XYZ file of C-alpha atoms in Angstrom:
606
model
C 93.646 117.049 82.070
C 94.202 116.926 85.817
C 91.415 118.491 87.818
C 91.461 119.915 91.307
C 90.803 117.261 93.918
C 87.406 116.960 95.611
C 87.006 116.970 99.363
C 86.510 113.630 101.089
C 82.789 114.325 101.520
C 82.397 114.769 97.768
C 83.712 111.351 96.666
C 81.339 108.438 96.039
C 80.990 105.880 98.814
C 81.618 103.032 96.361
C 85.199 104.271 95.859
C 85.957 104.290 99.590
C 86.802 101.486 101.967
C 84.353 100.288 104.596
C 85.856 100.890 108.031
C 82.599 99.728 109.603
C 84.033 96.224 109.341
C 86.348 97.345 112.139
C 83.865 99.463 114.109
C 80.310 100.228 113.053
C 80.206 103.577 114.849
C 82.283 106.047 116.809
C 80.569 104.812 119.975
C 81.625 101.227 119.286
C 85.183 102.442 118.727
C 85.214 104.408 121.999
C 83.701 101.463 123.862
C 86.471 99.248 122.475
C 89.085 101.630 123.872
C 87.426 101.523 127.292
C 87.361 97.721 127.162
C 91.017 97.634 126.147
C 92.040 99.869 129.045
C 90.136 97.613 131.465
C 91.684 94.511 129.890
C 95.204 95.911 130.280
C 94.495 96.883 133.904
C 93.215 93.392 134.634
C 96.156 91.755 132.867
C 98.581 93.981 134.789
C 96.982 93.038 138.111
C 96.992 89.333 137.300
C 100.547 88.985 136.024
C 102.777 91.858 137.174
C 105.455 90.311 139.377
C 104.016 86.822 138.921
C 105.864 85.465 135.880
C 108.108 83.125 137.812
C 108.286 79.845 135.875
C 107.511 78.237 132.502
C 103.820 77.682 133.280
C 103.159 81.266 134.361
C 105.144 82.455 131.326
C 102.854 80.583 128.946
C 99.759 81.764 130.835
C 100.985 85.365 130.673
C 101.735 85.150 126.959
C 98.252 83.796 126.304
C 96.759 86.807 128.047
C 99.248 89.129 126.357
C 98.191 87.848 122.917
C 94.534 88.492 123.792
C 95.419 92.085 124.711
C 97.193 92.679 121.405
C 94.351 91.173 119.439
C 92.157 93.920 120.956
C 94.833 96.553 120.434
C 95.266 95.984 116.695
C 91.845 96.915 115.245
C 91.640 100.048 117.407
C 94.988 101.311 116.166
C 94.133 100.395 112.590
C 90.812 102.269 112.727
C 92.425 105.449 114.028
C 95.243 105.290 111.490
C 93.150 104.346 108.451
C 90.489 106.993 109.078
C 93.217 109.626 109.328
C 95.062 108.456 106.198
C 92.135 109.163 103.887
C 91.832 112.804 104.981
C 94.525 114.367 107.098
C 92.705 117.710 107.038
C 89.828 116.174 109.036
C 90.024 117.604 112.579
C 88.117 114.715 114.131
C 90.404 112.162 112.471
C 93.466 114.148 113.593
C 92.281 114.215 117.194
C 91.291 110.546 117.184
C 94.675 109.491 115.828
C 96.575 111.674 118.280
C 94.524 110.501 121.230
C 95.055 106.849 120.369
C 98.824 107.404 120.136
C 98.793 108.769 123.668
C 96.614 105.945 124.967
C 98.766 103.355 123.219
C 101.942 104.789 124.764
C 100.404 104.644 128.234
C 99.172 101.078 127.801
C 102.466 99.937 126.275
C 104.280 101.322 129.292
C 101.978 99.358 131.554
C 102.604 96.190 129.534
C 106.380 96.556 129.332
C 106.844 94.341 132.392
C 106.019 91.213 130.354
C 109.236 91.052 128.360
C 111.300 92.233 131.317
C 109.960 89.516 133.610
C 110.253 86.823 130.977
C 113.909 87.696 130.483
C 114.519 87.472 134.231
C 113.690 83.756 134.023
C 116.560 81.303 133.738
C 117.421 79.832 130.341
C 116.203 76.475 131.662
C 112.776 77.960 132.416
C 112.609 79.697 129.035
C 113.614 76.541 127.183
C 111.032 74.591 129.145
C 108.369 77.141 128.173
C 109.360 76.837 124.511
C 109.141 73.047 124.714
C 105.722 73.210 126.363
C 104.225 75.747 123.984
C 104.875 75.594 120.256
C 102.546 78.575 119.836
C 104.793 80.929 121.824
C 108.154 79.287 121.171
C 109.036 81.710 118.384
C 108.169 84.743 120.515
C 110.408 83.487 123.313
C 113.202 82.648 120.902
C 113.156 86.208 119.533
C 113.004 87.603 123.059
C 116.126 85.670 124.029
C 117.882 87.057 120.952
C 116.950 90.529 122.173
C 118.185 89.928 125.725
C 121.640 91.578 125.348
C 119.890 94.818 124.428
C 117.148 94.750 127.031
C 117.359 97.516 129.639
C 116.283 97.664 133.287
C 112.507 97.108 133.627
C 111.906 100.656 134.839
C 113.855 102.050 131.878
C 111.840 99.880 129.474
C 108.654 101.149 131.094
C 109.774 104.762 130.703
C 110.793 104.307 127.086
C 107.435 102.715 126.302
C 105.678 105.674 127.898
C 107.548 107.980 125.528
C 106.733 105.895 122.413
C 104.150 108.414 121.223
C 106.709 111.209 121.451
C 109.320 109.097 119.690
C 106.958 108.565 116.757
C 106.046 112.261 116.609
C 108.521 113.139 113.805
C 106.609 110.942 111.363
C 103.345 112.609 112.346
C 104.927 116.029 112.000
C 106.282 115.107 108.567
C 102.818 114.032 107.385
C 101.186 117.152 108.811
C 103.671 119.373 107.002
C 103.281 117.424 103.773
C 99.544 116.822 103.646
C 98.024 119.643 105.692
C 100.211 122.746 105.840
C 101.792 122.467 102.397
C 99.490 123.829 99.699
C 100.234 124.264 96.006
C 99.452 127.108 93.680
C 98.411 126.408 90.096
C 101.230 126.446 87.569
C 101.026 128.128 84.191
C 102.156 127.087 80.712
C 101.585 129.290 77.676
C 98.975 131.357 79.470
C 96.990 128.335 80.710
C 96.804 127.387 84.388
C 96.927 123.837 85.722
C 96.043 122.631 89.255
C 98.799 121.098 91.369
C 98.821 118.893 94.459
C 100.968 116.105 95.850
C 98.555 113.492 94.504
C 98.187 115.054 91.059
C 101.936 115.560 90.676
C 102.921 112.027 91.638
C 99.896 110.410 90.011
C 99.660 112.407 86.792
C 102.041 115.271 86.088
C 105.219 113.191 86.466
C 103.989 111.003 83.600
C 102.550 113.855 81.493
C 103.622 113.394 77.867
C 103.705 117.112 77.016
C 107.304 117.941 77.871
C 106.718 121.622 78.493
C 103.834 120.970 80.897
C 105.649 118.104 82.649
C 108.806 120.099 83.277
C 106.820 123.149 84.353
C 104.891 120.984 86.841
C 108.180 119.612 88.195
C 109.663 123.094 88.571
C 106.561 124.460 90.277
C 106.249 121.451 92.594
C 109.927 121.650 93.533
C 109.833 125.384 94.245
C 106.820 125.007 96.501
C 108.082 122.064 98.567
C 111.436 123.845 98.880
C 109.708 126.406 101.111
C 109.404 123.655 103.741
C 112.851 122.078 103.340
C 114.270 123.372 106.628
C 111.260 122.289 108.703
C 111.234 118.879 107.022
C 114.997 118.454 107.509
C 114.708 119.337 111.194
C 111.869 116.842 111.559
C 113.960 114.149 109.904
C 117.029 114.929 111.992
C 114.892 114.609 115.118
C 113.927 111.076 114.039
C 117.561 110.199 113.287
C 118.802 111.403 116.659
C 116.116 109.388 118.472
C 117.318 106.278 116.631
C 120.954 107.038 117.394
C 120.239 107.564 121.102
C 118.202 104.351 121.278
C 120.969 102.447 119.516
C 123.527 103.691 122.048
C 121.288 103.069 125.051
C 120.649 99.482 124.009
C 124.327 98.774 123.474
C 124.453 98.127 119.748
C 127.842 98.504 118.072
C 126.369 100.944 115.562
C 123.073 102.328 114.338
C 122.980 99.934 111.357
C 123.075 96.885 113.629
C 120.264 98.395 115.681
C 118.046 99.096 112.658
C 118.730 95.702 111.055
C 118.212 93.695 114.266
C 114.459 93.227 113.861
C 114.936 92.441 110.164
C 117.064 89.435 111.177
C 119.738 90.176 108.594
C 123.265 91.517 108.913
C 124.985 94.391 107.154
C 126.368 92.155 104.412
C 122.889 91.573 102.932
C 122.018 95.246 103.364
C 125.175 96.577 101.735
C 125.079 94.051 98.893
C 121.691 95.284 97.690
C 122.896 98.869 97.544
C 126.405 98.303 96.172
C 125.612 95.755 93.464
C 122.564 97.571 92.144
C 124.285 100.954 92.154
C 127.193 99.639 90.113
C 125.623 96.947 87.915
C 122.074 98.157 87.277
C 123.058 101.750 86.450
C 124.291 100.961 82.897
C 121.003 99.235 82.032
C 118.898 102.092 83.376
C 121.026 104.703 81.597
C 120.340 102.802 78.389
C 116.610 102.898 79.205
C 116.764 106.653 79.853
C 118.438 107.123 76.465
C 115.667 105.089 74.834
C 113.043 107.368 76.392
C 114.924 110.412 75.135
C 115.125 109.044 71.580
C 111.487 107.923 71.394
C 110.175 111.241 72.740
C 112.636 113.354 70.765
C 113.808 115.218 73.846
C 116.552 117.813 73.587
C 118.022 116.306 76.751
C 116.991 113.801 79.404
C 116.289 115.442 82.757
C 115.244 114.067 86.119
C 111.733 115.365 85.421
C 111.470 113.106 82.354
C 112.194 109.728 83.945
C 108.571 108.766 84.671
C 107.173 109.288 81.163
C 105.732 106.215 79.427
C 107.697 104.756 76.538
C 104.601 104.739 74.318
C 102.024 107.252 75.592
C 99.615 106.292 72.796
C 99.441 102.819 74.308
C 98.496 103.748 77.876
C 94.848 102.695 77.910
C 92.442 103.926 80.511
C 90.991 101.338 82.821
C 88.002 101.341 85.142
C 87.992 99.883 88.624
C 85.649 97.133 87.480
C 87.949 96.254 84.570
C 90.898 96.062 86.951
C 89.041 93.376 88.903
C 89.018 91.125 85.829
C 92.744 91.671 85.325
C 93.380 90.671 88.957
C 91.260 87.540 88.572
C 92.968 86.473 85.375
C 96.538 87.222 86.465
C 96.307 85.860 90.008
C 94.195 82.769 89.237
C 97.371 80.681 89.362
C 97.490 81.322 93.125
C 94.415 79.139 93.661
C 90.747 79.474 94.605
C 91.221 80.663 98.176
C 93.593 83.428 97.129
C 91.234 84.465 94.329
C 88.319 84.539 96.762
C 90.316 87.031 98.845
C 90.899 89.172 95.739
C 87.205 89.235 94.847
C 86.144 90.005 98.393
C 88.518 92.969 98.445
C 86.474 94.534 95.627
C 83.009 93.328 96.608
C 83.291 94.132 100.322
C 85.069 97.490 99.891
C 88.457 96.669 101.362
C 89.998 99.163 98.914
C 89.930 102.966 99.024
C 90.185 104.103 95.396
C 89.095 107.735 95.743
C 91.253 110.761 94.979
C 90.585 113.575 97.456
C 92.333 116.378 99.270
C 94.241 115.387 102.389
C 94.597 111.739 101.400
C 97.959 110.036 101.943
C 100.057 109.822 98.813
C 101.131 106.614 97.149
C 99.530 103.303 98.049
C 99.700 100.910 100.996
C 98.077 97.876 102.540
C 97.189 97.628 106.222
C 96.355 94.170 107.564
C 95.078 94.351 111.148
C 95.142 90.974 112.867
C 91.656 89.559 113.300
C 90.224 91.548 110.404
C 90.632 91.661 106.652
C 93.278 93.803 104.923
C 92.669 97.392 103.814
C 94.265 98.891 100.695
C 94.716 102.590 99.997
C 95.298 103.760 96.423
C 94.446 106.945 94.521
C 92.953 105.555 91.327
C 94.021 107.569 88.273
C 92.448 105.212 85.678
C 95.835 104.678 84.031
C 96.497 101.116 82.960
C 99.663 100.986 85.069
C 97.421 101.064 88.151
C 96.837 97.331 87.608
C 100.436 96.789 88.714
C 100.026 99.049 91.758
C 96.840 97.286 92.799
C 98.341 93.846 92.172
C 101.275 94.900 94.390
C 99.026 95.895 97.296
C 96.909 92.766 96.878
C 100.185 90.873 97.253
C 100.582 92.374 100.718
C 96.928 91.588 101.430
C 97.306 87.981 100.289
C 100.418 87.593 102.403
C 98.774 88.577 105.664
C 95.452 86.996 104.758
C 97.358 83.703 104.634
C 99.677 84.373 107.572
C 96.872 85.467 109.901
C 94.987 82.237 109.262
C 97.960 80.104 110.305
C 99.837 82.194 112.897
C 99.054 83.967 116.152
C 99.273 87.728 116.558
C 102.961 87.534 117.554
C 104.042 85.260 114.710
C 102.218 86.589 111.672
C 104.482 89.477 110.603
C 107.752 88.567 108.855
C 111.002 90.489 108.739
C 110.912 93.799 106.900
C 113.594 92.363 104.608
C 111.017 89.942 103.201
C 107.916 92.122 103.345
C 108.021 93.284 99.711
C 108.513 89.840 98.168
C 104.801 88.838 98.083
C 103.757 92.240 96.736
C 106.286 92.351 93.912
C 105.506 88.704 93.157
C 102.001 89.758 92.152
C 103.412 92.402 89.830
C 105.463 89.703 88.119
C 102.410 87.438 87.836
C 100.454 90.310 86.288
C 103.215 90.986 83.765
C 103.532 87.294 82.875
C 99.783 87.050 82.319
C 99.669 90.107 80.074
C 102.625 88.909 77.994
C 101.124 85.456 77.540
C 97.861 86.810 76.161
C 98.995 88.999 73.287
C 101.291 88.790 70.256
C 100.878 92.465 69.415
C 104.384 94.043 69.464
C 103.012 97.372 70.695
C 101.153 95.737 73.571
C 104.164 93.579 74.362
C 106.330 96.709 74.443
C 103.827 98.408 76.737
C 103.848 95.472 79.163
C 107.638 95.185 79.243
C 108.027 98.939 79.603
C 105.552 98.801 82.508
C 107.686 96.130 84.180
C 110.816 98.214 83.684
C 109.306 101.636 84.366
C 107.016 100.656 87.243
C 107.933 97.367 88.854
C 111.705 97.518 88.503
C 112.170 101.272 88.323
C 110.070 101.826 91.427
C 111.611 99.021 93.463
C 115.124 98.747 92.055
C 115.794 102.402 91.220
C 113.576 104.806 93.192
C 113.788 102.869 96.444
C 117.389 101.807 95.838
C 118.486 105.423 95.433
C 116.570 106.201 98.606
C 118.561 103.449 100.311
C 121.911 104.682 98.978
C 121.071 108.184 100.177
C 119.816 106.854 103.506
C 123.030 104.895 104.115
C 125.113 108.050 103.704
C 122.813 109.892 106.110
C 123.096 107.147 108.746
C 126.876 107.072 108.357
C 126.898 110.734 109.408
C 124.524 110.106 112.296
C 126.500 107.070 113.432
C 129.568 109.317 113.620
C 127.704 111.644 115.992
C 126.765 114.285 113.434
C 123.484 115.963 112.539
C 121.907 116.804 109.182
C 120.167 119.862 107.775
C 118.500 120.710 104.480
C 121.743 121.717 102.791
C 123.485 118.480 103.732
C 120.505 116.324 102.718
C 120.224 118.110 99.370
C 123.918 117.588 98.721
C 123.789 113.882 99.601
C 120.695 113.257 97.477
C 122.096 115.085 94.461
C 125.366 113.147 94.732
C 123.567 109.786 94.799
C 121.464 110.705 91.751
C 124.445 111.970 89.791
C 126.479 108.847 90.568
C 123.721 106.519 89.372
C 122.607 108.369 86.240
C 125.985 109.674 85.092
C 125.769 111.817 81.952
C 122.613 110.029 80.737
C 120.305 112.234 82.833
C 120.677 115.874 83.814
C 119.957 116.247 87.532
C 118.064 119.520 87.272
C 117.343 121.820 90.252
C 114.607 120.314 92.398
C 115.771 116.718 91.987
C 117.832 117.044 95.161
C 114.606 117.702 97.091
C 113.300 114.192 96.402
C 114.263 113.240 99.974
C 111.402 115.465 101.163
C 108.800 113.315 99.448
C 109.416 109.893 100.992
C 107.774 108.680 104.215
C 110.038 105.609 104.148
C 112.833 107.475 105.898
C 110.731 107.431 109.072
C 110.540 103.622 108.989
C 114.174 102.683 109.571
C 116.106 100.840 106.870
C 113.012 100.130 104.780
C 113.799 101.392 101.223
C 116.413 98.759 100.379
C 113.969 95.958 101.216
C 111.978 96.660 98.046
C 114.848 95.467 95.872
C 115.483 92.575 98.266
C 111.847 91.482 97.992
C 111.786 91.877 94.221
C 114.996 89.852 93.903
C 113.241 86.976 95.669
C 109.966 87.336 93.771
C 111.706 87.558 90.381
C 113.364 84.211 90.989
C 110.194 82.596 92.389
C 108.059 83.890 89.503
C 110.449 82.143 87.101
C 109.899 78.940 89.108
C 106.136 79.364 88.873
C 106.343 79.861 85.099
C 108.405 76.706 84.648
C 107.047 74.439 87.407
C 103.457 75.609 87.877
C 101.432 74.341 90.829
C 104.312 72.835 92.831
C 106.074 76.222 92.928
C 102.791 77.940 93.845
C 102.273 75.453 96.687
C 105.738 76.259 98.023
C 105.006 79.981 97.804
C 101.718 79.657 99.684
C 103.550 77.809 102.459
C 105.991 80.715 102.634
C 103.111 83.185 102.968
C 101.484 81.089 105.675
C 104.735 80.886 107.643
C 104.417 84.581 108.510
C 107.264 85.613 110.782
C 108.153 82.183 112.133
C 111.209 81.972 109.863
C 114.050 84.359 109.114
C 114.022 86.032 105.680
C 116.870 83.764 104.583
C 114.817 80.708 105.626
C 111.661 82.009 103.929
C 113.554 82.581 100.685
C 115.059 79.085 100.953
C 111.546 77.628 101.363
C 110.728 79.236 98.019
C 113.903 77.901 96.403
C 116.035 81.069 96.523
C 119.377 81.387 98.317
C 119.823 85.042 99.296
C 122.996 84.301 101.235
C 124.775 84.525 97.872
C 124.782 87.385 95.391
C 123.655 85.150 92.511
C 119.878 85.830 92.781
C 120.547 89.579 92.733
C 122.964 89.310 89.805
C 120.432 87.164 87.912
C 117.706 89.735 88.546
C 119.877 92.633 87.369
C 120.761 90.653 84.241
C 117.041 90.007 83.667
C 116.331 93.745 83.843
C 119.078 94.282 81.270
C 117.411 91.716 78.995
C 114.094 93.549 79.328
C 115.678 96.878 78.374
C 117.346 95.266 75.347
C 113.989 93.768 74.354
C 112.394 97.222 74.556
C 115.053 98.634 72.248
C 114.514 95.765 69.799
C 110.712 96.146 69.836
C 110.983 99.910 69.403
C 113.193 99.492 66.344
C 110.701 96.953 64.969
C 107.656 99.153 65.650
C 109.132 102.494 64.654
C 111.031 101.083 61.729
C 114.191 102.967 62.646
C 117.146 102.182 64.840
C 117.465 104.001 68.157
C 120.696 105.794 68.833
């Protein structure tokens, strides 16, 4: 039974993260802002107009790195405090104020890149030869040179950065603050509804009547905000289109993929191959769910139900710690120490409360430890979610130790590989430690329904939808709620065919995803999982040597392109073979589920 959510003040401290590791008090936080402002002023005075050769370039970059090392924890504190309760007025004001301060300081710092790019190629090459630490930063800056604008324009654009990011803030305010849900009723009984309870519980509710009623009620209530949300999204799209044009990119896709260091061929391959070749496997899985649950029909509201609800054990936070230790032990003592510290030192926010951001994420501010947000539902599948976020944590924990603040973050294309790797390690561990067919079916169904469904279906369909949206925007058009609903419904219908009925409300799924405010992010989940699937097979067969290679990849941070990082781990993503192998593997898992179900139930599925 899902209960109404408590307020943030009502949750136990033990289930919250400890932001005092960033700043012990509000005064310390405010003092840090004052120090940062003074540091930026001093840096500006010392280097503005004085970056004239390779030596002054290196000196400026050293000071610039020191500024950003101060910047990072301040921004993280403001963001993380707000994410746990977006109804908190103080947190709202703190976050908004920092955005304004950050925009002002970024404008003041914009001269650095402009002046560096005014140096001759000889000077820049000399600087790269003299400083290995900043060579990668300069290399990336040179790559960006064709799209760099006049210094005064860059300064102006930086000053507007807070305004340019406003659509995402507006989206979150609409979603988490203004949007409230009424209870829904089934057979005379009322049930509480919220974003967190719907996505964390009601979507997986095994009572079909309650589940579908929750979906209908949720959809009707978010529909009331569809026009505001669509306008917010269109505002973000038009900002990206204008920026793309101003910077001289051929199209908006090239602009959005530039920082990912991949071209459109890798982007389009993920969407096209999965849409065409994974769909038959997932339709077969949907049919299996329908047969096992005896459903009259398979609807969009039924896709998140567990294959065997009787085998979805509850799990405590403390029990999850043991699962993490056992499954991730193969990564070595240092990695495991990081995992244990995340529990013992309260790096993780487990609490469910009103106003908390939905889903789960990991934030890894440079110079501090990672922070993980999750709304713990006590379902066993949370071990996969937590393992995923600890994968992000382990990635940056390793990268930060080896790389400077400029070099630690890899391309977005690669960002989900370490996180999904941990999900695969968790699944492998669980499968190795039981011969029980029912448990084995539960584990495999968790891989299919959580790891692969989430990353290869949910996010892939987001990406397919997003590509159609950007094609419109690239052609100079706008979007509204009606257009977005039509595009989303079309993508869902194409993928699921006649296996799933796309019931009213499914088309509104675009309203629920924050990823659309992060550029071409959704497709990277399947890209990352393609890499991690192949590497996890290496780890199973080769053991420590494959783990050693993987740890080197994590430690490389952003100093390599995603293609180079994958190659370091033994995967060639310049070909479609890794993706085809991964899709085939998912098909094998679905076939195994059908076989196990026939064995357990004693009857053949249809």
